[in-house]
Short mmCIF file of N, CA and C in Angstrom, two decimals:
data_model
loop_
_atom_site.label_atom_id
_atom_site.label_comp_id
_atom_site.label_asym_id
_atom_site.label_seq_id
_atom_site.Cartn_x
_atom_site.Cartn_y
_atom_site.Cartn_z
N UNK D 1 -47.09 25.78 20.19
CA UNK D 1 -46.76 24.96 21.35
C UNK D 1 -46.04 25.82 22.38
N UNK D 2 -46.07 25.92 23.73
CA UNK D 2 -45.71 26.40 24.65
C UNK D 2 -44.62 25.93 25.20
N UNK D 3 -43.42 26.68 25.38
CA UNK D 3 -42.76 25.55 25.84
C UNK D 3 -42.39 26.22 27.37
N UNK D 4 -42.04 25.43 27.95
CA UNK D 4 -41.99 25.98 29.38
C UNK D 4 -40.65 25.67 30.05
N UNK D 5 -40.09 26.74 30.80
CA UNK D 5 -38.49 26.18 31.39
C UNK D 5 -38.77 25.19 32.43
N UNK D 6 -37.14 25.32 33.00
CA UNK D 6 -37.39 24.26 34.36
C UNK D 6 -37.62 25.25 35.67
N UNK D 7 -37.93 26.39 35.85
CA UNK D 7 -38.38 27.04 36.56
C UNK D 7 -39.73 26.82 36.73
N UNK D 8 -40.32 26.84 35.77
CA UNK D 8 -42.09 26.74 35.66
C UNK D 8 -42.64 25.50 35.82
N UNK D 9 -41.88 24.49 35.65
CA UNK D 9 -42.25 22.84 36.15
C UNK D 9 -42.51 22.62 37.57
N UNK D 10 -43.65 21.72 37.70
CA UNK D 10 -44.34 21.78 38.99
C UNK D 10 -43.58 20.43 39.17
N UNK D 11 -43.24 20.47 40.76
CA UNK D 11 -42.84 19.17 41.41
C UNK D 11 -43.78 18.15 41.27
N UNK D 12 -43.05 16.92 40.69
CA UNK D 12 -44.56 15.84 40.76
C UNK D 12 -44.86 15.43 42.60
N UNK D 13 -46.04 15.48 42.52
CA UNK D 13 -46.71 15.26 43.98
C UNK D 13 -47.78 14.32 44.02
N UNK D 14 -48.32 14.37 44.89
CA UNK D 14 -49.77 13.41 45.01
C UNK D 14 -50.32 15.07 45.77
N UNK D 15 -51.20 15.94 46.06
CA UNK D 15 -51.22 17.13 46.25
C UNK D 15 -52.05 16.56 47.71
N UNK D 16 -53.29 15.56 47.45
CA UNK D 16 -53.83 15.30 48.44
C UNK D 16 -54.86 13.65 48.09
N UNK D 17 -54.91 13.37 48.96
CA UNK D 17 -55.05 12.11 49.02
C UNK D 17 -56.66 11.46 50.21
N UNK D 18 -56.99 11.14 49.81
CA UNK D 18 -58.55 10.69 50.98
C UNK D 18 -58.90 9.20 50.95
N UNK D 19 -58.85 8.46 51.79
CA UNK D 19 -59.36 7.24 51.82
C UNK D 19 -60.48 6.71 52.96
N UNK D 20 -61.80 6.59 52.02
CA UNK D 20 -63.28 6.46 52.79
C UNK D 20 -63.25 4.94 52.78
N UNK D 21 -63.94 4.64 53.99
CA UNK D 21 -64.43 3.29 54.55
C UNK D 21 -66.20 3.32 54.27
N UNK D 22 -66.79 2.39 53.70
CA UNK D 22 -68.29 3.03 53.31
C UNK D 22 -68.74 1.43 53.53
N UNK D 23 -69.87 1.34 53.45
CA UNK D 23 -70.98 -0.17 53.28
C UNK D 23 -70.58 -0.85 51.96
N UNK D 24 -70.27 0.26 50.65
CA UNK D 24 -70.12 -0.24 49.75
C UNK D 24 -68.51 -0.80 49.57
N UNK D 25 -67.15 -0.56 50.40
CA UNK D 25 -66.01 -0.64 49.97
C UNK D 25 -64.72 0.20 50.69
N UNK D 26 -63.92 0.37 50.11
CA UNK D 26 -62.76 1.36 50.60
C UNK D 26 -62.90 2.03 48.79
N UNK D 27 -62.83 2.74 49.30
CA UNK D 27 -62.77 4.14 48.23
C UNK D 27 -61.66 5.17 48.34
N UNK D 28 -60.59 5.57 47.21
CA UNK D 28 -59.70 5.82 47.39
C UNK D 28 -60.00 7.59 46.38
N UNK D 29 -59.58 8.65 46.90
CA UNK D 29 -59.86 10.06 45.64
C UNK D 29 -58.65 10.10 46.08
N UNK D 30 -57.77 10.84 45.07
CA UNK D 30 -56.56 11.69 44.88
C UNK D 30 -56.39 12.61 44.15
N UNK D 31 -55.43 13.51 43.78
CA UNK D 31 -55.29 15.22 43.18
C UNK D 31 -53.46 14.57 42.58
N UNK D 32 -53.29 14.25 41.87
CA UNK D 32 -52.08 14.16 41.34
C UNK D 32 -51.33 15.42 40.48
N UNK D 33 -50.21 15.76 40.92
CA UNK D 33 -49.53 17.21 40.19
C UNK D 33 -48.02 16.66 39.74
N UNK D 34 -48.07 16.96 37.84
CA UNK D 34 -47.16 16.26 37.37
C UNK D 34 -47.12 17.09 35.89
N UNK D 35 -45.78 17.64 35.75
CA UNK D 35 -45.89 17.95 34.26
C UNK D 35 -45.35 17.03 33.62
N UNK D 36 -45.39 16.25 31.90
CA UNK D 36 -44.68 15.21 31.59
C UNK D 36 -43.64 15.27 31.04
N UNK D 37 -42.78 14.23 31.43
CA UNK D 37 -41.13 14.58 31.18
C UNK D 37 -41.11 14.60 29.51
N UNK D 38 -40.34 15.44 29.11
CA UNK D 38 -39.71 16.15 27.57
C UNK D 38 -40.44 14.68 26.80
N UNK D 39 -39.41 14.10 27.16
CA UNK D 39 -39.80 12.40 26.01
C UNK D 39 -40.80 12.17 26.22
N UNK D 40 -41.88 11.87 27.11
CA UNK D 40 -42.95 11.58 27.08
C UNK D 40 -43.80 12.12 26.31
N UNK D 41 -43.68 13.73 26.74
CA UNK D 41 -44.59 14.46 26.11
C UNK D 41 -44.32 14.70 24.34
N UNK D 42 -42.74 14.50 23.76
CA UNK D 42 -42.43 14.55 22.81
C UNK D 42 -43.19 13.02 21.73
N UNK D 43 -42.69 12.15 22.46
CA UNK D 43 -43.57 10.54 21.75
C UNK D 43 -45.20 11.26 22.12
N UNK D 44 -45.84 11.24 22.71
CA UNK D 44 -47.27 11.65 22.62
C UNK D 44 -47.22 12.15 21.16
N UNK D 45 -47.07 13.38 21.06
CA UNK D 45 -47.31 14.58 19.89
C UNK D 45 -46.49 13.73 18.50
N UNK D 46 -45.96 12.56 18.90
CA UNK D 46 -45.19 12.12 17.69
C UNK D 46 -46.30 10.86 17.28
N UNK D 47 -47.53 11.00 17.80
CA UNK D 47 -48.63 9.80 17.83
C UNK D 47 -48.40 8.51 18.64
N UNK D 48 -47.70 8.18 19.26
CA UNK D 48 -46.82 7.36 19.78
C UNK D 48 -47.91 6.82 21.53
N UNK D 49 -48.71 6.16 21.30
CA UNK D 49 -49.85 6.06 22.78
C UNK D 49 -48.61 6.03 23.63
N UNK D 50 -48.69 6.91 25.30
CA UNK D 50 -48.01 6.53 26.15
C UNK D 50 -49.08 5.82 26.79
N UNK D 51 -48.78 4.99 27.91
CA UNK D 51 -49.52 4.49 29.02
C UNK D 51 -48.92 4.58 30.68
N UNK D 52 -49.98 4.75 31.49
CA UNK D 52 -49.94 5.05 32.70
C UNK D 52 -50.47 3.93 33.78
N UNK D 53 -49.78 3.94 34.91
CA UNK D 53 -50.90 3.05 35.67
C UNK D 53 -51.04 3.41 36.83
N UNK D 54 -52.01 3.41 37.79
CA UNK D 54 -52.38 3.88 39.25
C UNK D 54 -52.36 2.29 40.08
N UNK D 55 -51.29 2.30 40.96
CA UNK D 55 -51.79 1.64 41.82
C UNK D 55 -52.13 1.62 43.07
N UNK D 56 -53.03 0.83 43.51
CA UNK D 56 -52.96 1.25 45.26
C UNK D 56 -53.14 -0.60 45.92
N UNK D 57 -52.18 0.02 47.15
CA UNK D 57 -52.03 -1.48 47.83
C UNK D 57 -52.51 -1.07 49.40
N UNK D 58 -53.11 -2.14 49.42
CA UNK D 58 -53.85 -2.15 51.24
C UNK D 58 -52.87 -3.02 52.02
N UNK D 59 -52.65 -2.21 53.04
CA UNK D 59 -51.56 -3.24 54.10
C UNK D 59 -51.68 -3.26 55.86
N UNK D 60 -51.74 -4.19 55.81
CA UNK D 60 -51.99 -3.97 57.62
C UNK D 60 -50.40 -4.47 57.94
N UNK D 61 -50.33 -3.37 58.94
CA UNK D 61 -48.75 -3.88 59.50
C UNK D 61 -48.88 -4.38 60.35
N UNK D 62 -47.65 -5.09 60.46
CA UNK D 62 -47.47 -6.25 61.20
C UNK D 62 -45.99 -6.29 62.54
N UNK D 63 -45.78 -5.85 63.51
CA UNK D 63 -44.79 -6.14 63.97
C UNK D 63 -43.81 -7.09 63.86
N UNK D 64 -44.67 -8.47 64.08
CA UNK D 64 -43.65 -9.78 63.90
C UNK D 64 -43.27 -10.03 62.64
N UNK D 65 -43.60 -9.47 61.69
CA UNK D 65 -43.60 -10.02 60.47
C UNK D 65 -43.93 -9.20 59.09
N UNK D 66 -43.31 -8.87 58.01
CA UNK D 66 -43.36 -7.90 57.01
C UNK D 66 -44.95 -7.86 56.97
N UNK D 67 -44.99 -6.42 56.12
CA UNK D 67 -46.55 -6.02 56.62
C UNK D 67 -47.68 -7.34 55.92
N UNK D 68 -48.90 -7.12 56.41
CA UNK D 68 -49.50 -8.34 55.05
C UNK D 68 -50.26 -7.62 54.12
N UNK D 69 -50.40 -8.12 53.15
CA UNK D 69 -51.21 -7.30 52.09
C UNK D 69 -52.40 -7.61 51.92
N UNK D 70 -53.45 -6.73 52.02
CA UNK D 70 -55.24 -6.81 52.13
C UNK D 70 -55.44 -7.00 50.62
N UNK D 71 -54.79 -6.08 49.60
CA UNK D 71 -55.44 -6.24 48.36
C UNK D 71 -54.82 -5.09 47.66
N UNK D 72 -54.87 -5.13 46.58
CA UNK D 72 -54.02 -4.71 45.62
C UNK D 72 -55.40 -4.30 44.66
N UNK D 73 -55.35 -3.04 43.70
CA UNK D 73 -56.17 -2.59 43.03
C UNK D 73 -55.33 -1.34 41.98
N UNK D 74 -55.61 -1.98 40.35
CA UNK D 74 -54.55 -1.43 39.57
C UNK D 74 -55.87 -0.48 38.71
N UNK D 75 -55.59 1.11 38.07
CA UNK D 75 -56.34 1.13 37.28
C UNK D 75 -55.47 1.83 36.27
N UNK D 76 -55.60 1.56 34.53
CA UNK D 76 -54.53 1.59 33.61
C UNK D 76 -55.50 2.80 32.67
N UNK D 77 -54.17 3.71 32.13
CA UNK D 77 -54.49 4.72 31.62
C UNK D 77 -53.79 4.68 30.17
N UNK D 78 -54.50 5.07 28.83
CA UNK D 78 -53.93 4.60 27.53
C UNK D 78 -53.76 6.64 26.92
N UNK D 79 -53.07 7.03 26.84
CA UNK D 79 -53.05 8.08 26.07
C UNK D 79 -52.69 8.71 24.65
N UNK D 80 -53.62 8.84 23.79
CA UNK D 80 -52.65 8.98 22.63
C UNK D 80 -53.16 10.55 21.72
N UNK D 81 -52.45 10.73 20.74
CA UNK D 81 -52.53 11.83 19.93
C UNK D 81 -53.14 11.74 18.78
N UNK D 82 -54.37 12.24 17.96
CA UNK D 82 -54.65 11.49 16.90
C UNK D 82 -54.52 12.72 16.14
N UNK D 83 -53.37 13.10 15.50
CA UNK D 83 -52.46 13.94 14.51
C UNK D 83 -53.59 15.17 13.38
N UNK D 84 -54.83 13.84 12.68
CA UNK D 84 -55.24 14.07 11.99
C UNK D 84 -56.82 15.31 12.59
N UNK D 85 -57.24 14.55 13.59
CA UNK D 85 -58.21 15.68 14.41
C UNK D 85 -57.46 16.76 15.28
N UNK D 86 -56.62 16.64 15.37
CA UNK D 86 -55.53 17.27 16.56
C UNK D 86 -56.62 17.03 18.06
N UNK D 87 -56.87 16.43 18.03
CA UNK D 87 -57.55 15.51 19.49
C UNK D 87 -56.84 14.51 20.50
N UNK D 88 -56.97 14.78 21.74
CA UNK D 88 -56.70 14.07 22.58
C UNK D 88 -57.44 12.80 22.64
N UNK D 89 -56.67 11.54 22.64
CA UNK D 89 -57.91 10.16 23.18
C UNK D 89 -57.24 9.60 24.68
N UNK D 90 -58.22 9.14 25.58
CA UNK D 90 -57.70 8.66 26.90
C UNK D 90 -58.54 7.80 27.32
N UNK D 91 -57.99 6.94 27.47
CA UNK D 91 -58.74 5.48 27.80
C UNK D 91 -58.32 4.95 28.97
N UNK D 92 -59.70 4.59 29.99
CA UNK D 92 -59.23 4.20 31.05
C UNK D 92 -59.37 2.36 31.38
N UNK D 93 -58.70 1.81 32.00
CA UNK D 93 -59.57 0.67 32.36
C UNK D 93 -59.03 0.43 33.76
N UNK D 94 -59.91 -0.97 34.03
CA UNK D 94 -59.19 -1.90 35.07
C UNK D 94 -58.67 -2.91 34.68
N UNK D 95 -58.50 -3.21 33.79
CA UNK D 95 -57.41 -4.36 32.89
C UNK D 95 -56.36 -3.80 32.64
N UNK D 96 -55.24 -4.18 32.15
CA UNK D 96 -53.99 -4.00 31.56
C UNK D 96 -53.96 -3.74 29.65
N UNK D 97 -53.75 -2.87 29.22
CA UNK D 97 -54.71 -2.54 27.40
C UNK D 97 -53.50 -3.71 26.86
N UNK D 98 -53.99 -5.16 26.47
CA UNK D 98 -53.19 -5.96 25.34
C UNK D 98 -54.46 -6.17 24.28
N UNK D 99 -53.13 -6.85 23.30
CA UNK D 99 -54.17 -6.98 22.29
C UNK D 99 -55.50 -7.61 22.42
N UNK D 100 -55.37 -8.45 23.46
CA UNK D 100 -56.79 -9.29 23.52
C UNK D 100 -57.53 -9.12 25.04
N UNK D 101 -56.65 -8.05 25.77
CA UNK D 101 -57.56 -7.56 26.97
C UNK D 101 -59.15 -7.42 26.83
N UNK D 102 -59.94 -7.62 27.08
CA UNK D 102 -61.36 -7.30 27.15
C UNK D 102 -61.86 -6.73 28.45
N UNK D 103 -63.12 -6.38 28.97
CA UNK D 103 -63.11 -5.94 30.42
C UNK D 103 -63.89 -4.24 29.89
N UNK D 104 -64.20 -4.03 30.59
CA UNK D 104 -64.92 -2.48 30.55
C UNK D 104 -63.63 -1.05 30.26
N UNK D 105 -63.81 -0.67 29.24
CA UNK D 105 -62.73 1.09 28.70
C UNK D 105 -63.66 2.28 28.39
N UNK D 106 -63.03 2.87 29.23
CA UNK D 106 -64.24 4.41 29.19
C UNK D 106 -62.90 5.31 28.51
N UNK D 107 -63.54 5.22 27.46
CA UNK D 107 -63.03 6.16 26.78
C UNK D 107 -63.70 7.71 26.52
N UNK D 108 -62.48 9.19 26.04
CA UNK D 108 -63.08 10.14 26.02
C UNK D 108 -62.00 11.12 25.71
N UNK D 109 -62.64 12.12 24.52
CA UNK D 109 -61.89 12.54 23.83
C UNK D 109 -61.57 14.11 23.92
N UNK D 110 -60.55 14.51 24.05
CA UNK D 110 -59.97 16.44 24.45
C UNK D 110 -59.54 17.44 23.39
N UNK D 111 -60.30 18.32 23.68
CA UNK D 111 -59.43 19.25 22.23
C UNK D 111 -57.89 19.79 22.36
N UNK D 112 -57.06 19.52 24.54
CA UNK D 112 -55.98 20.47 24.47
C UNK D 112 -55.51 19.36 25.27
N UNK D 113 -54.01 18.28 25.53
CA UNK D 113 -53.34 17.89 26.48
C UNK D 113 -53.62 18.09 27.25
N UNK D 114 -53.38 19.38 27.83
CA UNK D 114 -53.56 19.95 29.23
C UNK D 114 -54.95 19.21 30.35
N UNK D 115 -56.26 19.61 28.94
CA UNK D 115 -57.28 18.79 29.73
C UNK D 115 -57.47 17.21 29.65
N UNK D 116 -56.80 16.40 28.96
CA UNK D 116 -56.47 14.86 29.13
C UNK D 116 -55.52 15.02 30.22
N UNK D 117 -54.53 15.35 30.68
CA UNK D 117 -53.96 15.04 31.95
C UNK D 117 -54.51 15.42 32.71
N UNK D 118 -55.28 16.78 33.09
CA UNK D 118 -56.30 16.85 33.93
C UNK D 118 -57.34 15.71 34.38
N UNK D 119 -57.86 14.97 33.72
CA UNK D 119 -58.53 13.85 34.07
C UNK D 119 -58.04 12.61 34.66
N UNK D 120 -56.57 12.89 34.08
CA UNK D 120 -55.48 11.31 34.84
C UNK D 120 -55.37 11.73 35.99
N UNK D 121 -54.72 13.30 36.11
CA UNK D 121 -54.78 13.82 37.10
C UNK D 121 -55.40 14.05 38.62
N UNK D 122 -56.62 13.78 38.26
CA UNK D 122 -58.09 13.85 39.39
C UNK D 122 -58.56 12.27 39.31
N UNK D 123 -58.15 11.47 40.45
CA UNK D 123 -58.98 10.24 40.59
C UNK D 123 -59.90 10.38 41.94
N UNK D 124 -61.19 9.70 41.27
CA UNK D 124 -62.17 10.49 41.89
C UNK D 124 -63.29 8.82 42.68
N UNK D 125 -63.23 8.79 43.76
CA UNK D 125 -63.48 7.57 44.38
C UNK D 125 -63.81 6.29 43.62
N UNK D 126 -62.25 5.98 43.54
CA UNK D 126 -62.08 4.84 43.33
C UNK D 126 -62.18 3.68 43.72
N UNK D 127 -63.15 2.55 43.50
CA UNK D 127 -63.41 1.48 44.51
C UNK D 127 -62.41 0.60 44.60
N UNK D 128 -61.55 0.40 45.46
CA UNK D 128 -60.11 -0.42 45.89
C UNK D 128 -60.31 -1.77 46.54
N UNK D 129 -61.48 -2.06 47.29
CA UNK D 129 -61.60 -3.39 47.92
C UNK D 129 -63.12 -2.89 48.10
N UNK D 130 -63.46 -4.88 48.42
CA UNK D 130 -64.80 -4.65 48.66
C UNK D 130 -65.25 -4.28 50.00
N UNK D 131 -66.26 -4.41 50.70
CA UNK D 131 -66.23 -4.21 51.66
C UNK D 131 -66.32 -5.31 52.69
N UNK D 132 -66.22 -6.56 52.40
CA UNK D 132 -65.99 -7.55 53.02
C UNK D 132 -64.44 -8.30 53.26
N UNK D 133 -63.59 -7.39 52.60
CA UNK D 133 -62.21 -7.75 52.47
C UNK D 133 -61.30 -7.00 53.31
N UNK D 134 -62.02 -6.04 54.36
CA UNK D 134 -61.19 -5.57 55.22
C UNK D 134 -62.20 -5.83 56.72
N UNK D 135 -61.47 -6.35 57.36
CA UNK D 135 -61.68 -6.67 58.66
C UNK D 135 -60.71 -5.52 59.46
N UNK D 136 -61.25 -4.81 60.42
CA UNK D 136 -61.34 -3.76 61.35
C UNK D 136 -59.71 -3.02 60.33
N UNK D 137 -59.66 -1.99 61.38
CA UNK D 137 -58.62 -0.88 60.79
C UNK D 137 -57.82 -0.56 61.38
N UNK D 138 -57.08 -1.38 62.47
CA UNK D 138 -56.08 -0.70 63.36
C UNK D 138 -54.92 -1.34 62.45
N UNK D 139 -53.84 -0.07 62.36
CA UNK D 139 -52.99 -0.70 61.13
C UNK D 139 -52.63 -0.70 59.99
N UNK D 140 -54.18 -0.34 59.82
CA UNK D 140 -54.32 -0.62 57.76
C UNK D 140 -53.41 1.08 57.39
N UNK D 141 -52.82 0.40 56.15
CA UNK D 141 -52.58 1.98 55.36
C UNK D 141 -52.84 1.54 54.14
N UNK D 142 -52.83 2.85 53.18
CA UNK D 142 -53.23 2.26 51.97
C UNK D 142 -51.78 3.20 51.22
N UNK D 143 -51.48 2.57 50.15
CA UNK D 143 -50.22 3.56 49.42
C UNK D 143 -50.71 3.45 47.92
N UNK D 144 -50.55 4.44 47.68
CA UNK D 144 -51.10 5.18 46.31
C UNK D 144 -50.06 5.21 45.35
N UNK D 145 -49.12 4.54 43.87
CA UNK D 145 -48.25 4.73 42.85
C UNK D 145 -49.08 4.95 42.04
N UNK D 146 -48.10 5.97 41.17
CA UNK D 146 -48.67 6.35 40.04
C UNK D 146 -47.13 6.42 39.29
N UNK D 147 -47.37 5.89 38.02
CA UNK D 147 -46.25 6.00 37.20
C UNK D 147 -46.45 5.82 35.81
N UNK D 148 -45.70 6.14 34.27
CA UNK D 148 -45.37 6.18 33.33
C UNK D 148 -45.02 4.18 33.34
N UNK D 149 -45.94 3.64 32.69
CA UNK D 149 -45.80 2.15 32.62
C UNK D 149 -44.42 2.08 31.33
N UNK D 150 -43.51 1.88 31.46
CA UNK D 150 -42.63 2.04 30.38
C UNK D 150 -43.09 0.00 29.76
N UNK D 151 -43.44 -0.54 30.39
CA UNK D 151 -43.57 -1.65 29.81
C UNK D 151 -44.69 -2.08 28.55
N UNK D 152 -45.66 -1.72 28.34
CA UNK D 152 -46.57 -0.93 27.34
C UNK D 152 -45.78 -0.19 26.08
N UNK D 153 -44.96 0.14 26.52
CA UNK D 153 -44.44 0.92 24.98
C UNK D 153 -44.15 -0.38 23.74
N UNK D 154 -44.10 0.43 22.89
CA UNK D 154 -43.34 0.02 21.62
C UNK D 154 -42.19 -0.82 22.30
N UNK D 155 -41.74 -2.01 21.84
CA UNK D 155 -40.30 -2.36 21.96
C UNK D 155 -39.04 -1.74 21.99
N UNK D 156 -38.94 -0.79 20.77
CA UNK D 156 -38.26 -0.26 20.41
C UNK D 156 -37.66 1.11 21.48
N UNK D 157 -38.74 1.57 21.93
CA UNK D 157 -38.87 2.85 22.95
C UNK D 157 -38.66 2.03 24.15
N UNK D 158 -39.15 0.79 24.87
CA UNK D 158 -38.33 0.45 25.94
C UNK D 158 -37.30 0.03 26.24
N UNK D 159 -36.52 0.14 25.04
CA UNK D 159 -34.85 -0.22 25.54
C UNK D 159 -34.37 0.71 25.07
N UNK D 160 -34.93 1.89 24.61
CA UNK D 160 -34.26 3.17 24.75
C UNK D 160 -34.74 4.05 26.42
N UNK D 161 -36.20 3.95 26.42
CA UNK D 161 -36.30 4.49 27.54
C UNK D 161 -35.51 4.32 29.28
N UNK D 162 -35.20 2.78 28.96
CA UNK D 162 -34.75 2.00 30.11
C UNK D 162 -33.69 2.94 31.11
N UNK D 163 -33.74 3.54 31.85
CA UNK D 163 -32.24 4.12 32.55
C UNK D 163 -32.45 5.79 32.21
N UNK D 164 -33.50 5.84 31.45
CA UNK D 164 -33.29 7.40 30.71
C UNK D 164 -34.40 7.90 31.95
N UNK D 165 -33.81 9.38 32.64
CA UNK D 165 -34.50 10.65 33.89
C UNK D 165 -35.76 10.51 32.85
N UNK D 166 -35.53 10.73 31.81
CA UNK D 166 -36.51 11.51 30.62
C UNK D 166 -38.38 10.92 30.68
N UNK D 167 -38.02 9.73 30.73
CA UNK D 167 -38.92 8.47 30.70
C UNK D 167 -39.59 8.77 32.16
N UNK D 168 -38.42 9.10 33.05
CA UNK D 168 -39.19 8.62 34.84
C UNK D 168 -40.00 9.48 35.18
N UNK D 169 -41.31 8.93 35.68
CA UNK D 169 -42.25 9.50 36.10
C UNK D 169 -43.17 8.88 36.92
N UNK D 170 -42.84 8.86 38.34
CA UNK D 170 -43.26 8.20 39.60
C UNK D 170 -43.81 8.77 40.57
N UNK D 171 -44.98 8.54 41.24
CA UNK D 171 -45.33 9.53 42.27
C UNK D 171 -45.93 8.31 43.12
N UNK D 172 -45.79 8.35 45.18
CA UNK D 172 -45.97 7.62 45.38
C UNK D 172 -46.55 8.33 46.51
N UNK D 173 -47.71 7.77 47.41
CA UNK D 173 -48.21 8.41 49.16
C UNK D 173 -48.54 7.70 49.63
N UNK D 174 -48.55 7.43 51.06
CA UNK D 174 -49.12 6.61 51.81
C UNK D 174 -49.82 6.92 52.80
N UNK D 175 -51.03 6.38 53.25
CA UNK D 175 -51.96 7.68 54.32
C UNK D 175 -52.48 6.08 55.51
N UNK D 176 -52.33 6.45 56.60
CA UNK D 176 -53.12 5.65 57.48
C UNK D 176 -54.65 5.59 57.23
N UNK D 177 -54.95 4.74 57.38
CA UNK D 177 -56.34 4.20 57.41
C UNK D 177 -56.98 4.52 58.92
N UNK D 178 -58.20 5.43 58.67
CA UNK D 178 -58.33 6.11 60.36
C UNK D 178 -59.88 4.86 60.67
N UNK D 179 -59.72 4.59 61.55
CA UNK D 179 -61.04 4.21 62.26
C UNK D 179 -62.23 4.43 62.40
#
């Protein structure tokens, strides 16, 4: 295992960010840069699934009045360690993973960490609204979160994680919507 100081830790960022207007939708790509905090990465390797979630919110601002919101579009990331293959598993959806979630999971499996976060890492036109749900663009922005869902954990790990740097892992951008 490699371990790396706090010199060599990359600032978490959004690196770059693109949002297309098309026939089919608003389509959202991003480049996310994030190494995972100690605990995170420590529960992973301890078999322990972390989970992630991307969100993005459409907003047209509003002078008179707090901005309004066009639409909201969540997509949820399941990560875990399976000890016995020494394999990465990463599961994506557009549902929230409970026990009785159903809904479409593309799952897919890594021989090294490095390349499972690589894939959380790179979101690659994502369909965010349809294309009948945005009326013209003067205004619109879209804002991009990405974070460590601490609510998904074990019980036990979210009232330890609660308040702990260790756990936090937030990245957030916001880009105008061009015409």
């Amino acid at each position: 295992m490699l371990m790396k100081s706090w010199a060599d830790t990359v600032p978490a960022d959004i690196s770059s960010m693109k949002v297309e207007r098309s026939d089919e939708g608003l389509f959202l790509s991003a480049n996310l840069q994030f190494d995972l905090p100690m605990q995170v990465d420590d529960a992973l390797r301890q078999g322990i699934p972390i989970y992630f979630a991307a969100e993005a919110q459409v907003q047209r601002e509003r002078w008179y009045w707090s901005d309004q919101q066009l639409g909201t579009a969540t997509r949820y990331y399941r990560l875990t360690h399976q000890p016995l293959t020494r394999r990465w598993r990463l599961h994506i959806s557009n549902n929230a993973f409970t026990s009785s979630s159903g809904g479409l999971v593309l799952g897919q499996t890594y021989e090294q960490l490095e390349d499972a976060l690589a894939a959380i890492q790179r979101i690659s036109r994502w369909k965010i609204m349809e294309p009948g749900q945005l009326n013209g663009t003067s205004g619109v922005s879209v804002q991009l979160r990405f974070r460590v869902d601490l609510s998904a954990l074990p019980r036990p790990l979210q009232i330890g994680a609660l308040g702990r740097s260790g756990w936090n892992l937030q990245l957030s951008r916001t880009q105008i919507l061009e015409p």
